[in-house]
Short mmCIF file of C-alpha atoms in Angstrom, two decimals:
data_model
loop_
_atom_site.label_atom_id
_atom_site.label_comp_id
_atom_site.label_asym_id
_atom_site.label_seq_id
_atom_site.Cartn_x
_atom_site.Cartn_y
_atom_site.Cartn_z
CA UNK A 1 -179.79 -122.64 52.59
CA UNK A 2 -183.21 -121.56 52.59
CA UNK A 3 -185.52 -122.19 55.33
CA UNK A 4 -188.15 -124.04 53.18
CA UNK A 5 -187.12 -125.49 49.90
CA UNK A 6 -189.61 -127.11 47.21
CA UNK A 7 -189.41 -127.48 43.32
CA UNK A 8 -190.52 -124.30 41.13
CA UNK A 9 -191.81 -126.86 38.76
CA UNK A 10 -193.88 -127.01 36.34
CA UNK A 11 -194.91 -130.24 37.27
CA UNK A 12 -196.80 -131.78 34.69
CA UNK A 13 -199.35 -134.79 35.25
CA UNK A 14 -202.15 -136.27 33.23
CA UNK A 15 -205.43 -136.51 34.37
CA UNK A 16 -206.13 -138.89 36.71
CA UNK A 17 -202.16 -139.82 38.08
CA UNK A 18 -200.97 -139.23 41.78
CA UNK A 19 -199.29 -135.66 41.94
CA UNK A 20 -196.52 -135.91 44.24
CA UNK A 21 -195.26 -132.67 45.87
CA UNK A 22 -192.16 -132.24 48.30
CA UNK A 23 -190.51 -130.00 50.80
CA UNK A 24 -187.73 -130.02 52.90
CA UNK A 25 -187.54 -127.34 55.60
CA UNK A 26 -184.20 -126.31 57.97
CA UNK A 27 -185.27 -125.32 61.08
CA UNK A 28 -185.30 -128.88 63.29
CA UNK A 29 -187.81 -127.04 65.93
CA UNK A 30 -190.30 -127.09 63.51
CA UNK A 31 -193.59 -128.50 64.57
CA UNK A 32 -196.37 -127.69 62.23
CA UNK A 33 -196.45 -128.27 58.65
CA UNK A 34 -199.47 -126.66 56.19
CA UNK A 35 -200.21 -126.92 52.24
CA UNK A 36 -201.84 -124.11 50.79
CA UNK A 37 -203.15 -123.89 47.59
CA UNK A 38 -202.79 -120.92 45.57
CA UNK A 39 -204.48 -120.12 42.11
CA UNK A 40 -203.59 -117.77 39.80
CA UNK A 41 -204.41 -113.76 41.23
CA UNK A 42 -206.14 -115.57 44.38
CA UNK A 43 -204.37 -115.87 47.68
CA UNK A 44 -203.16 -119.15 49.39
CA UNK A 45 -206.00 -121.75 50.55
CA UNK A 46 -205.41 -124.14 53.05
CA UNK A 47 -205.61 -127.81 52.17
CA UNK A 48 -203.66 -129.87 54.09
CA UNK A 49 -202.07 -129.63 57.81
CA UNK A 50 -199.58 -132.23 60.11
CA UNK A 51 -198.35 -132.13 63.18
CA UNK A 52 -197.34 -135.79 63.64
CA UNK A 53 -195.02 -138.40 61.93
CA UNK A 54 -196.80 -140.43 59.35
CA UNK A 55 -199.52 -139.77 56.60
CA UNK A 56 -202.66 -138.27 57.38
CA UNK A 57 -205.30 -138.42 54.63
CA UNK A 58 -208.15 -136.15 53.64
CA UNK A 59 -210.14 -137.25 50.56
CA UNK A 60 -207.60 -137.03 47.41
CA UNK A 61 -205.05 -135.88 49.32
CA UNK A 62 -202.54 -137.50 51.47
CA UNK A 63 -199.35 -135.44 53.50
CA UNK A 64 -196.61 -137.02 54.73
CA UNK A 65 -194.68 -135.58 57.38
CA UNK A 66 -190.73 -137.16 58.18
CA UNK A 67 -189.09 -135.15 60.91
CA UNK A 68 -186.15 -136.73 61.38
CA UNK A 69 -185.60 -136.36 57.49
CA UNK A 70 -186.82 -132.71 57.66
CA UNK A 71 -189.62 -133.79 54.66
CA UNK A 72 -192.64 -133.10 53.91
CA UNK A 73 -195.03 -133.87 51.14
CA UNK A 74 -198.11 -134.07 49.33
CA UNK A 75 -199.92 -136.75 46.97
CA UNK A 76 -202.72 -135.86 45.27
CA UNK A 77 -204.87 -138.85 43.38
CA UNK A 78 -206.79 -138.80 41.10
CA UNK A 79 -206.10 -135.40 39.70
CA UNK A 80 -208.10 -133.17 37.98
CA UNK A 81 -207.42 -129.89 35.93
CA UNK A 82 -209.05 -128.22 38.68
CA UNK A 83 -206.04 -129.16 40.71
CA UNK A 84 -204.07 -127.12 38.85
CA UNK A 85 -202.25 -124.05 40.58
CA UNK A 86 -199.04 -123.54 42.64
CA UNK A 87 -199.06 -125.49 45.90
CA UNK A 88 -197.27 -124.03 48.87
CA UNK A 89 -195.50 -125.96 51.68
CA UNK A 90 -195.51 -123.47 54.97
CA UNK A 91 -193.50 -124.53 58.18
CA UNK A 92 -194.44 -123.16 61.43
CA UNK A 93 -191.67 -122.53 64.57
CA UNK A 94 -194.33 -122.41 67.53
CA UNK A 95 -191.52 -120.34 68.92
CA UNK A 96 -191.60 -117.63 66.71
CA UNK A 97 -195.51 -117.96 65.95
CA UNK A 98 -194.77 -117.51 61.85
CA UNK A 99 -195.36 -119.45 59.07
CA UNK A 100 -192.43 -119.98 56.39
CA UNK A 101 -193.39 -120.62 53.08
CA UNK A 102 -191.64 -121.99 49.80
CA UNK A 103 -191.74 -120.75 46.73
CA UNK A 104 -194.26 -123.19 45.59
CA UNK A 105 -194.54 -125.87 42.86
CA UNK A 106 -196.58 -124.88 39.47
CA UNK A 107 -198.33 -127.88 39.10
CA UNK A 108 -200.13 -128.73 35.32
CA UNK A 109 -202.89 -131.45 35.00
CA UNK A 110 -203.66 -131.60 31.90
CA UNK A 111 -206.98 -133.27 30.77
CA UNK B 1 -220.24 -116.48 58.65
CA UNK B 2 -217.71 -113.69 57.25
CA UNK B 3 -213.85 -114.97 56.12
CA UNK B 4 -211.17 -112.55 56.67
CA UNK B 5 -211.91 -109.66 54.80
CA UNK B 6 -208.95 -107.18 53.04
CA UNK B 7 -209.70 -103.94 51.79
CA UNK B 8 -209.10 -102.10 49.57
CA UNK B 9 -209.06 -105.22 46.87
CA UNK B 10 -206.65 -102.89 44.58
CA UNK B 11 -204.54 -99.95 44.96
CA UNK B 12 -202.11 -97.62 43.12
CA UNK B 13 -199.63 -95.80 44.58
CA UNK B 14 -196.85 -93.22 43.79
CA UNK B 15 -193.17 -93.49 44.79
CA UNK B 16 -192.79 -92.20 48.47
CA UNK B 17 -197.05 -91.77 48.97
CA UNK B 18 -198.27 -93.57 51.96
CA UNK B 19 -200.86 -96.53 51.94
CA UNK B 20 -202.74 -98.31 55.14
CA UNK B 21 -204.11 -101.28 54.21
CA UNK B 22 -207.30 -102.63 56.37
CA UNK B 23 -208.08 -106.41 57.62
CA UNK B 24 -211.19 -108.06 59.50
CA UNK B 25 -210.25 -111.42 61.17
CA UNK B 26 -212.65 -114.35 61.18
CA UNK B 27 -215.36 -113.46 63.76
CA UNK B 28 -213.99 -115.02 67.33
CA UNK B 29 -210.24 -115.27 65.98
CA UNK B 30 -207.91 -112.42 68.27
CA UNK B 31 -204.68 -112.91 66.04
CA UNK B 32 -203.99 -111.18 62.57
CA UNK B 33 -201.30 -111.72 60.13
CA UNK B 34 -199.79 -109.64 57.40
CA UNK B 35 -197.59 -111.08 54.45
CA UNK B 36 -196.27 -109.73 51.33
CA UNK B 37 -196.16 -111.57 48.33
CA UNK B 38 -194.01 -110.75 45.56
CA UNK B 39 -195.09 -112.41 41.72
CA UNK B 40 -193.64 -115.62 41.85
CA UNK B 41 -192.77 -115.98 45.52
CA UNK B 42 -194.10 -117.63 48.28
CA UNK B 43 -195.61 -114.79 51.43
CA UNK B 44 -193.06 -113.16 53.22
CA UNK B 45 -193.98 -112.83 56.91
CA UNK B 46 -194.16 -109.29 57.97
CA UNK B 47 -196.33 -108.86 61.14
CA UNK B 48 -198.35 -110.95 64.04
CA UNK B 49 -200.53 -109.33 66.43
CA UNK B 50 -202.33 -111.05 68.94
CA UNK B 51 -204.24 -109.51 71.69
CA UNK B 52 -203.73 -106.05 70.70
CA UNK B 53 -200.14 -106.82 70.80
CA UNK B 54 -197.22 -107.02 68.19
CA UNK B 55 -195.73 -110.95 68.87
CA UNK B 56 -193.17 -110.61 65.61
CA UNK B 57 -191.95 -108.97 63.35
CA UNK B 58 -190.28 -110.35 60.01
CA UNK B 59 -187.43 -108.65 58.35
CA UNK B 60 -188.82 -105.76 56.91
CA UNK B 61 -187.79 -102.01 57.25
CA UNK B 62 -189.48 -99.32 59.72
CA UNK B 63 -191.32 -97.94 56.92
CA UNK B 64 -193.90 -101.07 57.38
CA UNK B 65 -195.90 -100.92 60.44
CA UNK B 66 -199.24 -101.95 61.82
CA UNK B 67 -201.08 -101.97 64.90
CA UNK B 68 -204.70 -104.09 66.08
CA UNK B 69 -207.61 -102.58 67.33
CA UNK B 70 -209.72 -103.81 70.17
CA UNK B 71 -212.24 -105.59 67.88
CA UNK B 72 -209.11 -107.57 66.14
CA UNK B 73 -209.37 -105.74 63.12
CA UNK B 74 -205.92 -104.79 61.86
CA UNK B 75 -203.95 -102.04 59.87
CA UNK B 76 -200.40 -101.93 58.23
CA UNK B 77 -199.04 -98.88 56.95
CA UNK B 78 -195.85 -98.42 54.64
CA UNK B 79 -194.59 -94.99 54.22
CA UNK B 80 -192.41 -93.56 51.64
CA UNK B 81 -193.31 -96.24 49.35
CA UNK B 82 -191.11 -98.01 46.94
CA UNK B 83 -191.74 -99.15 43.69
CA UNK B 84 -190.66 -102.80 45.05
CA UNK B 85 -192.77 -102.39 47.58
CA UNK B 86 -195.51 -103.41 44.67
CA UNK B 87 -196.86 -106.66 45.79
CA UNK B 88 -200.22 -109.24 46.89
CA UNK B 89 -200.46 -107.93 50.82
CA UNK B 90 -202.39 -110.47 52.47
CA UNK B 91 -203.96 -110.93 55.86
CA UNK B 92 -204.14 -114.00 58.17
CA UNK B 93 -206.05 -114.59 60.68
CA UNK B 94 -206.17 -117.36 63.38
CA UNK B 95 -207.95 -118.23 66.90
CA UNK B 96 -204.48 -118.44 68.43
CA UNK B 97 -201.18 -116.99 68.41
CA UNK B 98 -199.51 -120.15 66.97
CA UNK B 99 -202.15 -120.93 64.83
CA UNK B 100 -202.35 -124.64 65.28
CA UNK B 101 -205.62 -124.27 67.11
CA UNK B 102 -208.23 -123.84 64.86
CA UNK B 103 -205.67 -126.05 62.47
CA UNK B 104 -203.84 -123.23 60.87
CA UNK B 105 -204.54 -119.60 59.21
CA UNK B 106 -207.08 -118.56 56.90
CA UNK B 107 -205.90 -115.60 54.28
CA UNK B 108 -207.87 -113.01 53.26
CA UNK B 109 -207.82 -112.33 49.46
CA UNK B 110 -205.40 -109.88 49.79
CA UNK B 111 -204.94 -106.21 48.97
CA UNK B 112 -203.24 -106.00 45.46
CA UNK B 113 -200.46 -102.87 45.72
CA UNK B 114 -198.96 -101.44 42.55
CA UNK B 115 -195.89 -98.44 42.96
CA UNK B 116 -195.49 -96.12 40.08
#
């Protein structure tokens, strides 16, 4: 099992939908939770962070964070063809100070 | 202010050449991170430092090292050099060693490494 699983994708939405991203993670003393976003030939840019239970919102973008379900996920509204690029979930063991990433999801908005 | 800056931006290398790749940390942040990323996968975790001192190490052979100078700035060197040692090589940095404060790490644009 790998330590952080998401969908390679591509997911494909059209302009202006709710992207929905996922991740499920195996290490149960996980306690912080990033998305990064990652364009083609750049290197990963943090969007999104949790630490707690729940949703936590920032503009477009929404994470939700399930512990007890070993979930996490992202929404985007609203989304633009700028949005698109390969979004990385990265769990963080504060025992091990590392993050974990997936492999990413390709996602596609197309206009 | 400065982000974390990588250098060089690009670099080719010959099978079993050396290569030291360089990284300045957000001014104020005392932890660096290196991570390899191979085309198509998510970063790989290969070092931490902290304080001038090595606080992990992922699961990568002896031929990948790196140390952290006084003024944060960081190095990793890979010797003999393989050609799947090609890769992005990027650098994180963070205020703390768990990275939650400052609300996680900030990557560098990386250091592009091709073996021949």
């Amino acid at each position: 099992q790998k330590e952080v699983e998401q969908n390679s994708g591509p997911l494909s939405v059209p302009e202006g939908a709710i992207a929905s991203l996922n991740c499920t993670y195996s290490d149960r003393g996980s306690q912080s939770f990033f998305w990064y976003r990652q364009y083609s030939g750049k290197s990963p840019e943090l969007i999104m962070s949790i630490y707690s239970n729940g949703d936590k919102e920032d503009g477009r973008f929404t994470a939700q964070l399930n512990k007890a379900s070993q979930y996490v996920s992202l929404l985007i509204r609203d989304s633009q063809p700028s949005d698109s690029a390969t979004y990385l979930c990265a769990v963080m063991n504060t025992g091990f100070q590392k993050l974990v990433f997936g492999t990413g999801t390709r996602l596609l908005v197309s206009p | 202010d400065a982000g974390v800056t990588q250098s060089p931006t690009h670099l080719i290398k010959t099978r079993g050449q050396h290569v030291t790749l360089r990284c300045s940390p957000i001014s104020g942040h005392k932890s660096v991170s290196w991570y390899q990323q191979v085309l198509g996968q998510g970063p790989q975790f290969i070092f931490q430092y902290y304080e001038k001192e090595e606080r992990g190490r992922g699961n990568f052979p002896d031929r990948f090292s790196a140390r952290q100078f006084p003024n944060y700035s960081s190095e990793l060197n890979v010797n003999a050099l393989l050609l799947g040692d090609s890769a992005l090589y990027l650098c994180a940095s963070s205020q703390g060693p768990s990275g939650v404060a400052g609300d996680g790490y900030t990557f560098g644009s990386g250091t592009r490494l091709t073996v021949v």
